[in-house]
Amino acid sequence: MNVSEAIQLLKDHGYKYTGKRVDMLEFLSEHDKYMSAKEILEGMKDTYPNMSFDTIYRNLALFEELEIVETTELFGEKHFRFSCTHEEHHHHFICLQCGKTRKVEICPMDHVRNELQGYSISGHKFEVYGYCNKCH
């Protein structure tokens, strides 16, 4: 997904096209990592010095609902990143120092399904945490 597709998705669902939303999407797309709402607010303060946490959280909740952003919890706090794709199933390695991600192609669900035969699985999430080559 790119910013233009995300904006179109917002429009398709009846949401307003605003400069703040576009700038937030562009900011998120420029950073290939998970970030906290505080980091996003800090990164946008030069352009929007009076932007509030409420504005950040409302837009992030909307982006999450429309699957424009992916979320994870790091250090007891929700973190967000621009969604990399909706077309191929994959998981992520997440650096605990810098938040950068790397796609993990394999999925453990084939093994899990064998263990849970007869159960109805509604979804899953698999993430690997550690330190990237630069932070190690």
mmCIF file of C-alpha atoms in Angstrom:
data_model
loop_
_atom_site.group_PDB
_atom_site.id
_atom_site.type_symbol
_atom_site.label_atom_id
_atom_site.label_comp_id
_atom_site.label_asym_id
_atom_site.label_seq_id
_atom_site.Cartn_x
_atom_site.Cartn_y
_atom_site.Cartn_z
ATOM 1 C CA MET A 1 0.000 0.000 0.000
ATOM 2 C CA ASN A 2 1.190 3.532 -0.675
ATOM 3 C CA VAL A 3 -0.058 6.918 0.548
ATOM 4 C CA SER A 4 -2.272 7.476 -2.509
ATOM 5 C CA GLU A 5 -3.967 4.115 -1.983
ATOM 6 C CA ALA A 6 -4.441 4.893 1.719
ATOM 7 C CA ILE A 7 -6.030 8.260 0.886
ATOM 8 C CA GLN A 8 -8.343 6.571 -1.621
ATOM 9 C CA LEU A 9 -9.299 4.014 1.026
ATOM 10 C CA LEU A 10 -10.217 6.858 3.397
ATOM 11 C CA LYS A 11 -12.336 8.501 0.685
ATOM 12 C CA ASP A 12 -14.001 5.194 -0.225
ATOM 13 C CA HIS A 13 -15.112 4.834 3.395
ATOM 14 C CA GLY A 14 -16.491 8.375 3.556
ATOM 15 C CA TYR A 15 -13.718 10.023 5.574
ATOM 16 C CA LYS A 16 -12.478 13.530 4.891
ATOM 17 C CA TYR A 17 -9.271 14.181 3.012
ATOM 18 C CA THR A 18 -7.334 16.499 5.353
ATOM 19 C CA GLY A 19 -3.805 17.847 5.230
ATOM 20 C CA LYS A 20 -3.026 16.438 8.683
ATOM 21 C CA ARG A 21 -4.131 12.949 7.672
ATOM 22 C CA VAL A 22 -2.113 13.081 4.464
ATOM 23 C CA ASP A 23 0.963 14.388 6.305
ATOM 24 C CA MET A 24 0.577 11.705 8.974
ATOM 25 C CA LEU A 25 0.350 9.010 6.316
ATOM 26 C CA GLU A 26 3.399 10.395 4.523
ATOM 27 C CA PHE A 27 5.334 10.556 7.800
ATOM 28 C CA LEU A 28 4.446 6.943 8.604
ATOM 29 C CA SER A 29 5.295 5.748 5.095
ATOM 30 C CA GLU A 30 8.718 7.435 5.228
ATOM 31 C CA HIS A 31 9.676 5.493 8.370
ATOM 32 C CA ASP A 32 9.973 1.753 7.886
ATOM 33 C CA LYS A 33 9.525 0.977 11.557
ATOM 34 C CA TYR A 34 7.039 0.762 14.389
ATOM 35 C CA MET A 35 6.594 4.061 16.245
ATOM 36 C CA SER A 36 4.659 5.139 19.306
ATOM 37 C CA ALA A 37 2.065 7.904 19.103
ATOM 38 C CA LYS A 38 4.515 10.105 21.011
ATOM 39 C CA GLU A 39 7.217 9.548 18.371
ATOM 40 C CA ILE A 40 4.733 10.386 15.619
ATOM 41 C CA LEU A 41 3.644 13.543 17.437
ATOM 42 C CA GLU A 42 7.298 14.565 17.928
ATOM 43 C CA GLY A 43 8.046 13.915 14.267
ATOM 44 C CA MET A 44 5.178 16.117 13.129
ATOM 45 C CA LYS A 45 5.562 18.985 15.608
ATOM 46 C CA ASP A 46 7.561 21.181 13.198
ATOM 47 C CA THR A 47 4.685 21.139 10.693
ATOM 48 C CA TYR A 48 1.883 21.058 13.288
ATOM 49 C CA PRO A 49 3.200 22.575 16.548
ATOM 50 C CA ASN A 50 -0.254 22.580 18.161
ATOM 51 C CA MET A 51 -1.292 19.051 17.174
ATOM 52 C CA SER A 52 -2.638 17.109 20.145
ATOM 53 C CA PHE A 53 -2.284 13.494 21.225
ATOM 54 C CA ASP A 54 -6.037 13.216 20.746
ATOM 55 C CA THR A 55 -5.680 14.057 17.046
ATOM 56 C CA ILE A 56 -2.846 11.539 16.662
ATOM 57 C CA TYR A 57 -4.762 8.781 18.478
ATOM 58 C CA ARG A 58 -8.035 9.402 16.621
ATOM 59 C CA ASN A 59 -6.315 9.206 13.248
ATOM 60 C CA LEU A 60 -4.235 6.175 14.226
ATOM 61 C CA ALA A 61 -7.405 4.391 15.389
ATOM 62 C CA LEU A 62 -9.038 5.185 12.045
ATOM 63 C CA PHE A 63 -5.960 4.052 10.108
ATOM 64 C CA GLU A 64 -5.885 0.850 12.162
ATOM 65 C CA GLU A 65 -9.581 0.191 11.537
ATOM 66 C CA LEU A 66 -9.048 0.563 7.771
ATOM 67 C CA GLU A 67 -5.853 -1.544 7.972
ATOM 68 C CA ILE A 68 -3.710 1.326 6.727
ATOM 69 C CA VAL A 69 -1.393 0.833 9.687
ATOM 70 C CA GLU A 70 -0.208 -2.305 11.428
ATOM 71 C CA THR A 71 0.081 -2.340 15.206
ATOM 72 C CA THR A 72 2.078 -4.155 17.816
ATOM 73 C CA GLU A 73 2.734 -3.697 21.500
ATOM 74 C CA LEU A 74 6.284 -2.918 22.549
ATOM 75 C CA PHE A 75 7.301 -2.117 26.114
ATOM 76 C CA GLY A 76 3.645 -2.001 27.214
ATOM 77 C CA GLU A 77 2.732 0.629 24.621
ATOM 78 C CA LYS A 78 0.999 0.382 21.264
ATOM 79 C CA HIS A 79 3.237 1.081 18.250
ATOM 80 C CA PHE A 80 2.209 1.721 14.661
ATOM 81 C CA ARG A 81 3.740 1.360 11.199
ATOM 82 C CA PHE A 82 2.459 2.003 7.705
ATOM 83 C CA SER A 83 1.022 -1.241 6.388
ATOM 84 C CA CYS A 84 3.444 -2.834 3.988
ATOM 85 C CA THR A 85 0.970 -4.981 2.060
ATOM 86 C CA HIS A 86 -2.453 -6.561 2.068
ATOM 87 C CA GLU A 87 -1.672 -8.975 -0.724
ATOM 88 C CA GLU A 88 0.790 -11.433 0.768
ATOM 89 C CA HIS A 89 0.755 -13.091 4.171
ATOM 90 C CA HIS A 90 3.910 -12.512 6.193
ATOM 91 C CA HIS A 91 5.218 -11.651 9.638
ATOM 92 C CA HIS A 92 7.929 -9.352 11.014
ATOM 93 C CA PHE A 93 11.163 -9.250 12.919
ATOM 94 C CA ILE A 94 11.076 -6.048 15.029
ATOM 95 C CA CYS A 95 14.210 -4.392 16.393
ATOM 96 C CA LEU A 96 13.714 -3.490 20.048
ATOM 97 C CA GLN A 97 16.220 -0.627 19.805
ATOM 98 C CA CYS A 98 15.256 1.293 16.656
ATOM 99 C CA GLY A 99 11.867 -0.229 15.761
ATOM 100 C CA LYS A 100 12.906 -1.183 12.213
ATOM 101 C CA THR A 101 11.239 -4.243 10.769
ATOM 102 C CA ARG A 102 12.183 -7.024 8.422
ATOM 103 C CA LYS A 103 9.708 -9.272 6.684
ATOM 104 C CA VAL A 104 9.646 -12.924 7.789
ATOM 105 C CA GLU A 105 8.315 -15.083 4.969
ATOM 106 C CA ILE A 106 7.650 -18.290 6.893
ATOM 107 C CA CYS A 107 4.557 -18.751 9.015
ATOM 108 C CA PRO A 108 4.263 -21.223 11.900
ATOM 109 C CA MET A 109 0.518 -21.709 11.369
ATOM 110 C CA ASP A 110 0.926 -24.919 9.333
ATOM 111 C CA HIS A 111 2.451 -26.547 12.402
ATOM 112 C CA VAL A 112 -0.082 -24.975 14.760
ATOM 113 C CA ARG A 113 -3.049 -26.154 12.662
ATOM 114 C CA ASN A 114 -1.765 -29.734 12.974
ATOM 115 C CA GLU A 115 -1.621 -29.310 16.757
ATOM 116 C CA LEU A 116 -5.115 -27.807 16.920
ATOM 117 C CA GLN A 117 -7.072 -30.134 14.645
ATOM 118 C CA GLY A 118 -10.762 -29.758 15.356
ATOM 119 C CA TYR A 119 -10.360 -26.207 16.660
ATOM 120 C CA SER A 120 -11.647 -23.159 14.805
ATOM 121 C CA ILE A 121 -8.842 -20.628 14.378
ATOM 122 C CA SER A 122 -10.001 -17.052 13.720
ATOM 123 C CA GLY A 123 -6.607 -15.401 13.249
ATOM 124 C CA HIS A 124 -3.048 -15.190 14.436
ATOM 125 C CA LYS A 125 -0.106 -12.876 14.956
ATOM 126 C CA PHE A 126 3.543 -13.899 14.920
ATOM 127 C CA GLU A 127 6.390 -11.464 15.593
ATOM 128 C CA VAL A 128 10.055 -11.983 16.336
ATOM 129 C CA TYR A 129 11.817 -9.456 18.588
ATOM 130 C CA GLY A 130 15.500 -8.714 18.924
ATOM 131 C CA TYR A 131 18.159 -6.289 17.658
ATOM 132 C CA CYS A 132 18.974 -5.500 14.027
ATOM 133 C CA ASN A 133 22.521 -5.542 12.657
ATOM 134 C CA LYS A 134 22.957 -1.809 13.287
ATOM 135 C CA CYS A 135 21.713 -1.941 16.893
ATOM 136 C CA HIS A 136 23.282 -5.261 17.915
#
